[in-house]
Coordinates of C-alpha atoms and ligand atoms in Angstrom, one line a residue:
M1 CA 7.7 -23.2 -22.5
K2 CA 7.0 -20.8 -19.9
E3 CA 7.4 -17.2 -19.7
L4 CA 7.7 -15.7 -16.6
I5 CA 8.2 -12.1 -15.2
L6 CA 10.4 -12.2 -12.1
G7 CA 8.6 -9.4 -9.7
I8 CA 11.1 -7.6 -7.1
E9 CA 10.3 -5.1 -4.5
S10 CA 11.9 -3.0 -1.9
S11 CA 10.4 -0.2 -1.2
C12 CA 9.9 0.1 2.2
D13 CA 11.2 -2.4 5.3
D14 CA 9.8 -5.2 3.1
S15 CA 12.3 -7.7 0.5
S16 CA 10.3 -10.2 -1.7
V17 CA 10.3 -12.0 -5.1
A18 CA 7.7 -12.7 -7.2
L19 CA 7.2 -15.2 -10.7
I20 CA 4.5 -15.0 -12.6
D21 CA 3.5 -16.4 -15.7
I22 CA 2.8 -13.9 -18.3
N23 CA 0.3 -15.8 -20.4
T24 CA -1.4 -17.1 -17.4
Y25 CA -0.9 -15.3 -14.3
E26 CA 0.2 -18.7 -13.2
K27 CA 1.7 -17.2 -9.3
I28 CA 5.2 -19.4 -9.8
Y29 CA 6.8 -18.4 -6.5
Y30 CA 6.2 -16.1 -4.1
K31 CA 7.8 -15.4 -0.8
K32 CA 8.4 -11.6 1.2
I33 CA 10.7 -11.5 4.5
S34 CA 8.8 -8.6 6.3
Q35 CA 11.7 -6.7 8.4
E36 CA 8.2 -5.4 10.9
L37 CA 10.3 -7.6 14.6
E38 CA 13.4 -5.6 13.6
H39 CA 11.9 -2.0 13.2
S40 CA 9.1 -2.4 16.0
K41 CA 11.6 -1.9 18.9
Y42 CA 12.4 1.3 17.3
G43 CA 8.4 2.2 16.7
G44 CA 9.3 3.4 13.3
V45 CA 11.6 2.4 10.1
V46 CA 14.6 3.0 11.1
P47 CA 16.6 3.5 6.8
E48 CA 19.4 2.1 8.0
L49 CA 18.6 -0.8 9.2
A50 CA 16.0 -0.9 6.2
A51 CA 18.6 -0.8 4.0
R52 CA 20.7 -3.1 5.0
L53 CA 18.3 -6.4 5.8
H54 CA 17.4 -6.0 2.3
T55 CA 20.9 -6.4 1.3
Q56 CA 20.8 -9.6 4.0
A57 CA 17.6 -10.8 2.7
L58 CA 17.1 -9.8 -1.4
P59 CA 19.6 -12.3 -2.6
N60 CA 18.7 -15.7 -0.4
L61 CA 15.9 -15.0 -2.3
I62 CA 16.8 -14.9 -5.8
I63 CA 19.0 -18.5 -5.2
D64 CA 15.1 -19.9 -4.6
I65 CA 14.0 -19.1 -7.8
K66 CA 17.8 -20.0 -9.9
P67 CA 15.9 -22.8 -11.1
H68 CA 13.0 -20.5 -13.2
F69 CA 16.4 -18.5 -14.0
K70 CA 16.0 -19.1 -18.1
N71 CA 12.5 -19.0 -18.1
I72 CA 11.8 -15.3 -17.4
K73 CA 11.4 -12.7 -19.9
A74 CA 11.5 -9.9 -17.8
I75 CA 12.2 -7.9 -14.4
A76 CA 10.0 -5.8 -13.1
V77 CA 11.8 -3.6 -9.9
T78 CA 9.7 -1.1 -8.0
N79 CA 11.8 2.0 -8.7
E80 CA 9.4 4.3 -7.6
P81 CA 7.4 6.3 -4.3
G82 CA 9.1 4.8 -1.4
L83 CA 12.5 5.2 1.0
S84 CA 16.0 5.8 -1.1
V85 CA 17.8 3.3 0.6
S86 CA 15.5 0.4 0.5
L87 CA 15.0 0.5 -3.1
I88 CA 18.6 0.7 -4.0
G89 CA 18.5 -3.0 -2.4
G90 CA 16.0 -3.4 -4.9
V91 CA 17.0 -1.8 -8.2
S92 CA 20.5 -2.6 -7.9
L93 CA 19.7 -6.2 -7.5
A94 CA 17.4 -6.3 -10.4
K95 CA 20.0 -4.2 -12.6
A96 CA 23.0 -7.1 -11.9
I97 CA 20.3 -9.7 -12.7
S98 CA 19.5 -7.7 -15.9
I99 CA 23.4 -7.3 -16.8
S100 CA 24.4 -10.9 -16.1
L101 CA 21.7 -12.9 -17.7
N102 CA 20.4 -10.0 -20.9
I103 CA 17.4 -10.1 -20.0
P104 CA 15.4 -6.5 -20.1
L105 CA 14.2 -4.7 -17.2
I106 CA 10.9 -2.9 -16.1
G107 CA 11.0 0.1 -13.5
I108 CA 7.3 0.3 -11.8
N109 CA 5.7 2.8 -10.2
H110 CA 4.8 1.6 -6.1
L111 CA 1.5 2.9 -6.2
F112 CA 0.4 1.7 -9.5
G113 CA 1.1 -1.9 -8.4
H114 CA -0.5 -1.9 -5.2
I115 CA -3.3 -0.8 -8.0
Y116 CA -1.9 -4.3 -9.7
S117 CA -3.0 -6.3 -6.1
L118 CA -6.9 -6.3 -6.9
F119 CA -6.0 -8.4 -10.6
L120 CA -3.3 -10.7 -9.5
D121 CA -4.6 -13.3 -11.5
K122 CA -7.5 -11.4 -14.2
D123 CA -7.2 -8.6 -16.6
I124 CA -7.0 -4.8 -15.3
V125 CA -10.8 -3.2 -16.0
F126 CA -11.1 0.4 -17.3
P127 CA -13.0 2.9 -16.0
L128 CA -11.7 2.0 -12.2
G129 CA -12.5 4.8 -8.9
V130 CA -9.4 3.6 -6.3
L131 CA -9.0 4.7 -3.1
L132 CA -5.4 3.4 -1.5
V133 CA -4.7 3.8 1.7
S134 CA -1.4 2.4 2.7
G135 CA 1.6 3.8 4.9
G136 CA 2.7 6.5 3.0
H137 CA 0.0 7.8 0.7
T138 CA -3.5 8.0 1.5
M139 CA -5.7 8.9 -2.0
I140 CA -9.0 8.5 -4.3
I141 CA -7.2 7.8 -7.7
D142 CA -10.2 8.3 -10.1
I143 CA -8.4 5.7 -13.8
D144 CA -10.7 6.6 -17.0
C145 CA -11.8 4.3 -20.0
D146 CA -7.9 4.4 -21.5
G147 CA -6.0 3.6 -18.0
K148 CA -5.3 7.5 -17.5
I149 CA -5.2 8.0 -13.1
S150 CA -5.8 11.2 -11.9
V151 CA -5.5 12.1 -7.9
L152 CA -8.8 13.9 -6.5
A153 CA -8.1 13.6 -3.0
T154 CA -4.6 13.3 -1.3
T155 CA -3.3 14.2 1.9
S156 CA -2.2 17.3 3.2
D157 CA -0.1 15.6 6.1
D158 CA 0.0 12.2 7.6
S159 CA -1.3 8.8 5.5
F160 CA -4.1 7.3 6.8
G161 CA -1.7 4.3 8.4
E162 CA 0.6 6.1 9.5
S163 CA -1.6 7.7 11.7
F164 CA -2.1 4.1 12.3
D165 CA 1.2 3.7 12.9
K166 CA 1.9 7.1 15.4
V167 CA -0.9 6.1 17.6
A168 CA 0.1 2.4 18.1
K169 CA 3.4 3.9 19.3
M170 CA 2.4 6.6 21.7
L171 CA 0.7 3.1 23.0
N172 CA 3.6 1.9 22.8
L173 CA 2.1 -1.1 20.9
G174 CA 5.3 -1.3 18.3
Y175 CA 5.9 -0.8 15.0
P176 CA 3.2 -1.4 12.4
G177 CA 0.6 -0.4 14.3
G178 CA -2.5 -0.5 12.5
E179 CA -3.3 -4.2 12.6
K180 CA -2.6 -3.7 16.4
I181 CA -4.5 -1.1 16.5
E182 CA -7.4 -2.8 14.7
N183 CA -7.8 -5.9 16.7
L184 CA -7.4 -4.1 20.3
A185 CA -10.9 -1.4 18.5
K186 CA -12.6 -4.8 19.0
D187 CA -12.9 -4.5 22.7
G188 CA -13.7 -0.8 23.3
D189 CA -16.0 1.0 24.0
D190 CA -16.4 3.7 20.3
K191 CA -18.1 6.4 22.5
R192 CA -15.7 7.2 25.2
F193 CA -13.7 9.3 22.9
H194 CA -15.1 12.7 21.2
F195 CA -12.6 12.9 18.4
T196 CA -13.9 15.2 16.0
I197 CA -13.8 14.4 11.9
P198 CA -11.1 16.1 10.9
L199 CA -12.7 18.8 8.4
L200 CA -15.6 17.5 8.6
H201 CA -17.2 21.1 7.2
N202 CA -14.8 21.7 5.2
R203 CA -15.8 21.6 1.4
R204 CA -12.1 20.6 -0.1
L205 CA -11.3 17.1 -0.9
E206 CA -8.3 16.7 1.5
Y207 CA -7.3 14.4 3.9
S208 CA -5.6 15.2 7.0
F209 CA -4.7 12.9 9.9
S210 CA -2.6 15.1 12.4
G211 CA -5.0 17.0 13.9
L212 CA -6.5 13.7 15.3
K213 CA -3.4 12.3 16.1
N214 CA -3.3 15.4 18.5
Q215 CA -6.4 14.4 19.6
V216 CA -5.5 11.1 20.4
R217 CA -2.2 12.5 22.1
L218 CA -4.1 14.7 24.8
E219 CA -5.6 12.5 26.1
I220 CA -3.3 9.9 26.7
E221 CA -1.6 12.9 28.1
K222 CA -4.5 13.0 31.1
M223 CA -3.8 9.6 32.0
Q224 CA -2.2 8.5 34.8
F225 CA -2.4 5.6 33.8
I226 CA -3.4 3.5 31.2
T227 CA -5.3 0.4 31.4
E228 CA -5.9 -2.2 29.3
Q229 CA -9.9 -1.5 28.8
D230 CA -8.5 2.3 28.0
R231 CA -5.9 1.5 25.5
S232 CA -9.1 -0.6 23.8
D233 CA -11.2 2.7 23.9
I234 CA -8.6 5.1 22.9
C235 CA -8.2 3.2 19.8
A236 CA -11.8 2.7 18.7
C237 CA -12.8 5.7 18.9
F238 CA -9.1 6.7 17.1
Q239 CA -10.1 4.0 14.2
K240 CA -13.8 4.6 14.3
T241 CA -12.7 8.3 13.3
A242 CA -9.9 8.2 11.2
I243 CA -12.4 5.9 9.3
N244 CA -16.3 8.2 9.3
H245 CA -12.5 10.7 7.5
I246 CA -12.0 8.1 4.5
L247 CA -15.6 7.8 4.0
D248 CA -17.2 11.5 4.9
K249 CA -15.0 12.5 1.7
L250 CA -15.0 9.6 -0.1
S251 CA -19.0 9.5 -0.3
K252 CA -19.1 13.7 -1.2
I253 CA -16.5 12.2 -4.7
F254 CA -18.6 9.4 -5.4
V255 CA -21.8 11.5 -5.4
Q256 CA -20.1 13.0 -8.5
K257 CA -17.9 10.1 -10.4
K258 CA -20.6 6.9 -10.2
W259 CA -17.7 5.1 -11.0
A260 CA -18.7 1.7 -11.7
K261 CA -16.0 -0.8 -9.6
F262 CA -14.6 0.8 -6.9
G263 CA -10.9 -0.9 -5.3
I264 CA -9.6 -0.2 -1.6
V265 CA -5.9 -1.2 -2.5
G266 CA -3.0 -0.7 0.1
G267 CA -1.7 -2.2 3.2
A268 CA -3.8 -0.7 5.3
S269 CA -6.6 -2.1 3.2
A270 CA -6.6 -5.1 5.0
N271 CA -8.7 -3.2 8.2
L272 CA -11.8 -4.8 7.9
S273 CA -13.9 -1.5 9.8
L274 CA -12.7 0.1 6.5
R275 CA -13.7 -1.8 3.6
N276 CA -17.3 -2.4 5.5
G277 CA -17.6 1.5 5.5
V278 CA -16.7 1.8 1.3
F279 CA -18.7 -1.5 0.8
E280 CA -21.7 0.4 2.5
I281 CA -20.7 3.8 0.1
C282 CA -20.7 1.8 -2.9
K283 CA -23.5 -0.5 -2.3
K284 CA -25.9 2.9 -2.1
H285 CA -23.9 3.7 -5.4
D286 CA -24.9 0.4 -7.2
S287 CA -20.9 0.0 -7.3
S288 CA -19.1 -3.0 -7.4
L289 CA -15.9 -3.2 -5.0
L290 CA -12.9 -4.7 -5.6
L291 CA -10.9 -6.1 -2.9
A292 CA -7.2 -7.8 -3.1
P293 CA -6.4 -11.1 -1.2
L294 CA -5.8 -9.7 2.7
E295 CA -2.5 -11.6 2.0
F296 CA -1.5 -8.8 -0.8
C297 CA -2.3 -5.8 0.2
S298 CA 0.6 -5.0 1.9
D299 CA 4.1 -3.8 0.3
N300 CA 4.2 -7.5 -2.2
A301 CA 6.2 -8.0 -5.0
L302 CA 3.4 -10.1 -6.4
M303 CA 1.6 -6.8 -7.4
I304 CA 4.8 -5.8 -8.6
A305 CA 5.5 -8.6 -11.0
R306 CA 1.7 -8.7 -11.7
A307 CA 1.7 -4.5 -12.8
G308 CA 5.5 -6.0 -14.9
I309 CA 3.1 -7.6 -17.4
S310 CA 1.0 -5.5 -18.2
K311 CA 4.2 -3.2 -18.8
F312 CA 5.9 -6.3 -21.2
K313 CA 3.3 -6.3 -23.4
K314 CA 3.5 -3.0 -24.4
R315 CA 7.4 -3.6 -24.5
E316 CA 8.0 -0.9 -21.9
F317 CA 11.7 -1.3 -21.5
I318 CA 14.6 0.9 -19.7
D319 CA 18.1 0.3 -20.1
Y320 CA 19.8 0.1 -17.4
K321 CA 21.4 2.9 -17.4
N322 CA 18.3 4.6 -17.2
L323 CA 16.4 3.1 -14.4
Q324 CA 16.9 5.7 -11.9
I325 CA 14.8 5.3 -8.6
N326 CA 12.4 8.3 -7.4
P327 CA 11.9 8.4 -4.2
K328 CA 9.6 10.7 -4.3
I329 CA 7.8 10.8 -6.9
D330 CA 4.2 9.7 -6.1
F331 CA 1.5 9.2 -8.9
L332 CA 1.6 9.5 -11.8
N333 CA 3.0 11.2 -14.4
F334 CA 1.3 8.0 -17.1
N335 CA -1.3 7.4 -19.2
R336 CA -1.6 3.2 -19.5
Ligands
LIG401 O1 0.8 -1.4 1.3 P1 1.8 -1.6 2.8 O2 2.3 -2.1 3.3 O3 3.0 0.1 3.3 C1 3.4 1.2 2.2 O4 3.4 1.1 1.1 O5 3.0 1.7 3.0 O6 1.0 -0.5 3.8 C2 2.1 0.1 5.3 C3 0.9 0.5 6.5 C4 0.8 0.6 7.9 O7 0.9 2.3 8.2 C5 0.5 -0.6 8.1 O8 -0.1 0.7 9.8 C6 -1.3 0.2 7.7 O9 -0.6 -0.4 6.5 N1 -1.8 -1.1 7.8 C7 -3.2 -0.6 8.1 C8 -3.7 -2.0 8.5 N2 -3.0 -3.1 8.5 C9 -2.0 -2.7 7.9 N3 -3.9 1.0 9.2 C10 -5.0 0.0 9.6 N4 -5.7 -1.1 10.0 C11 -5.2 -3.2 9.7 N5 -5.9 -3.4 9.5
LIG402 ZN1 2.5 -0.1 -0.3

């Protein structure tokens, strides 16, 4: 009889549920209901709307997997970090199923989940370097031989993905902006505007995207009328500079760390120019680049279920009374 982990993800604007076989990592069920269209007209995620949409979507996904209830051995749910009103939806549902079916609960840190998107159907390998680029985070992470996590660089203001979302909003492209900007940039002249790479001559290993966003805003304000070509050129120049900022700090860290394996995770890791840039750095340092399947770069319950398997094997369960949501926790006090 199959033994399954149920994964539930609702930390932001995606409601997602997955079932994976604990022993083989086989994907038994996976579905995600994205709220992008609903939030797009506001240019960003509206928390109250996100909460309401999770409450509609999640029970429908659970109905789908009812035939598998008897095989579920544990429920892994994202409980940190994220929007509190969104996290509550998934965590409350997980608690309710746990109580009614008498199945143990596992709390999953969303960022830890993203790392597992590199190992959806295989065992995780340490040591490992990771670039995490999402809507909420931009981090370079070191995971040592024992699985101990250290954050080597993070952003002091906007995240990489968020800067794409904000530039997209300035250009009225809707939300989320990452993919739209990447697509427009393909037709743009990336030499037309000279945006400066943030912190280029600063030795601090730190990211900052708000200054770049302001450079873009000033350029847009100078234009009385924005043509399709202007848009594409802005996207191309912005994207090139944002990626060069990521690569500049990453190459400095690579000199010190010498990772044999390096992965990129998070929604923005779907960006092909970013992937190519990181690939070149990895090649120079004889490091092999690990990538998540494009479909599982952005938020999804499969990575949460997969992270749940590793905690399941260590019997890291949590009583429903103790499972809290922690909207602001990033990485990570844990060693696993
Ligand atoms: O990981 P994710 O789905 O949600 C968070 O945990 O934040 O990441 C979503 C973010 C959004 O900011 C979105 O614009 C960005 O990832 N993103 C991209 C691309 N695709 C998604 N950014 C740049 N290029 C892309 N192709
Ligand atoms: Zn995410």
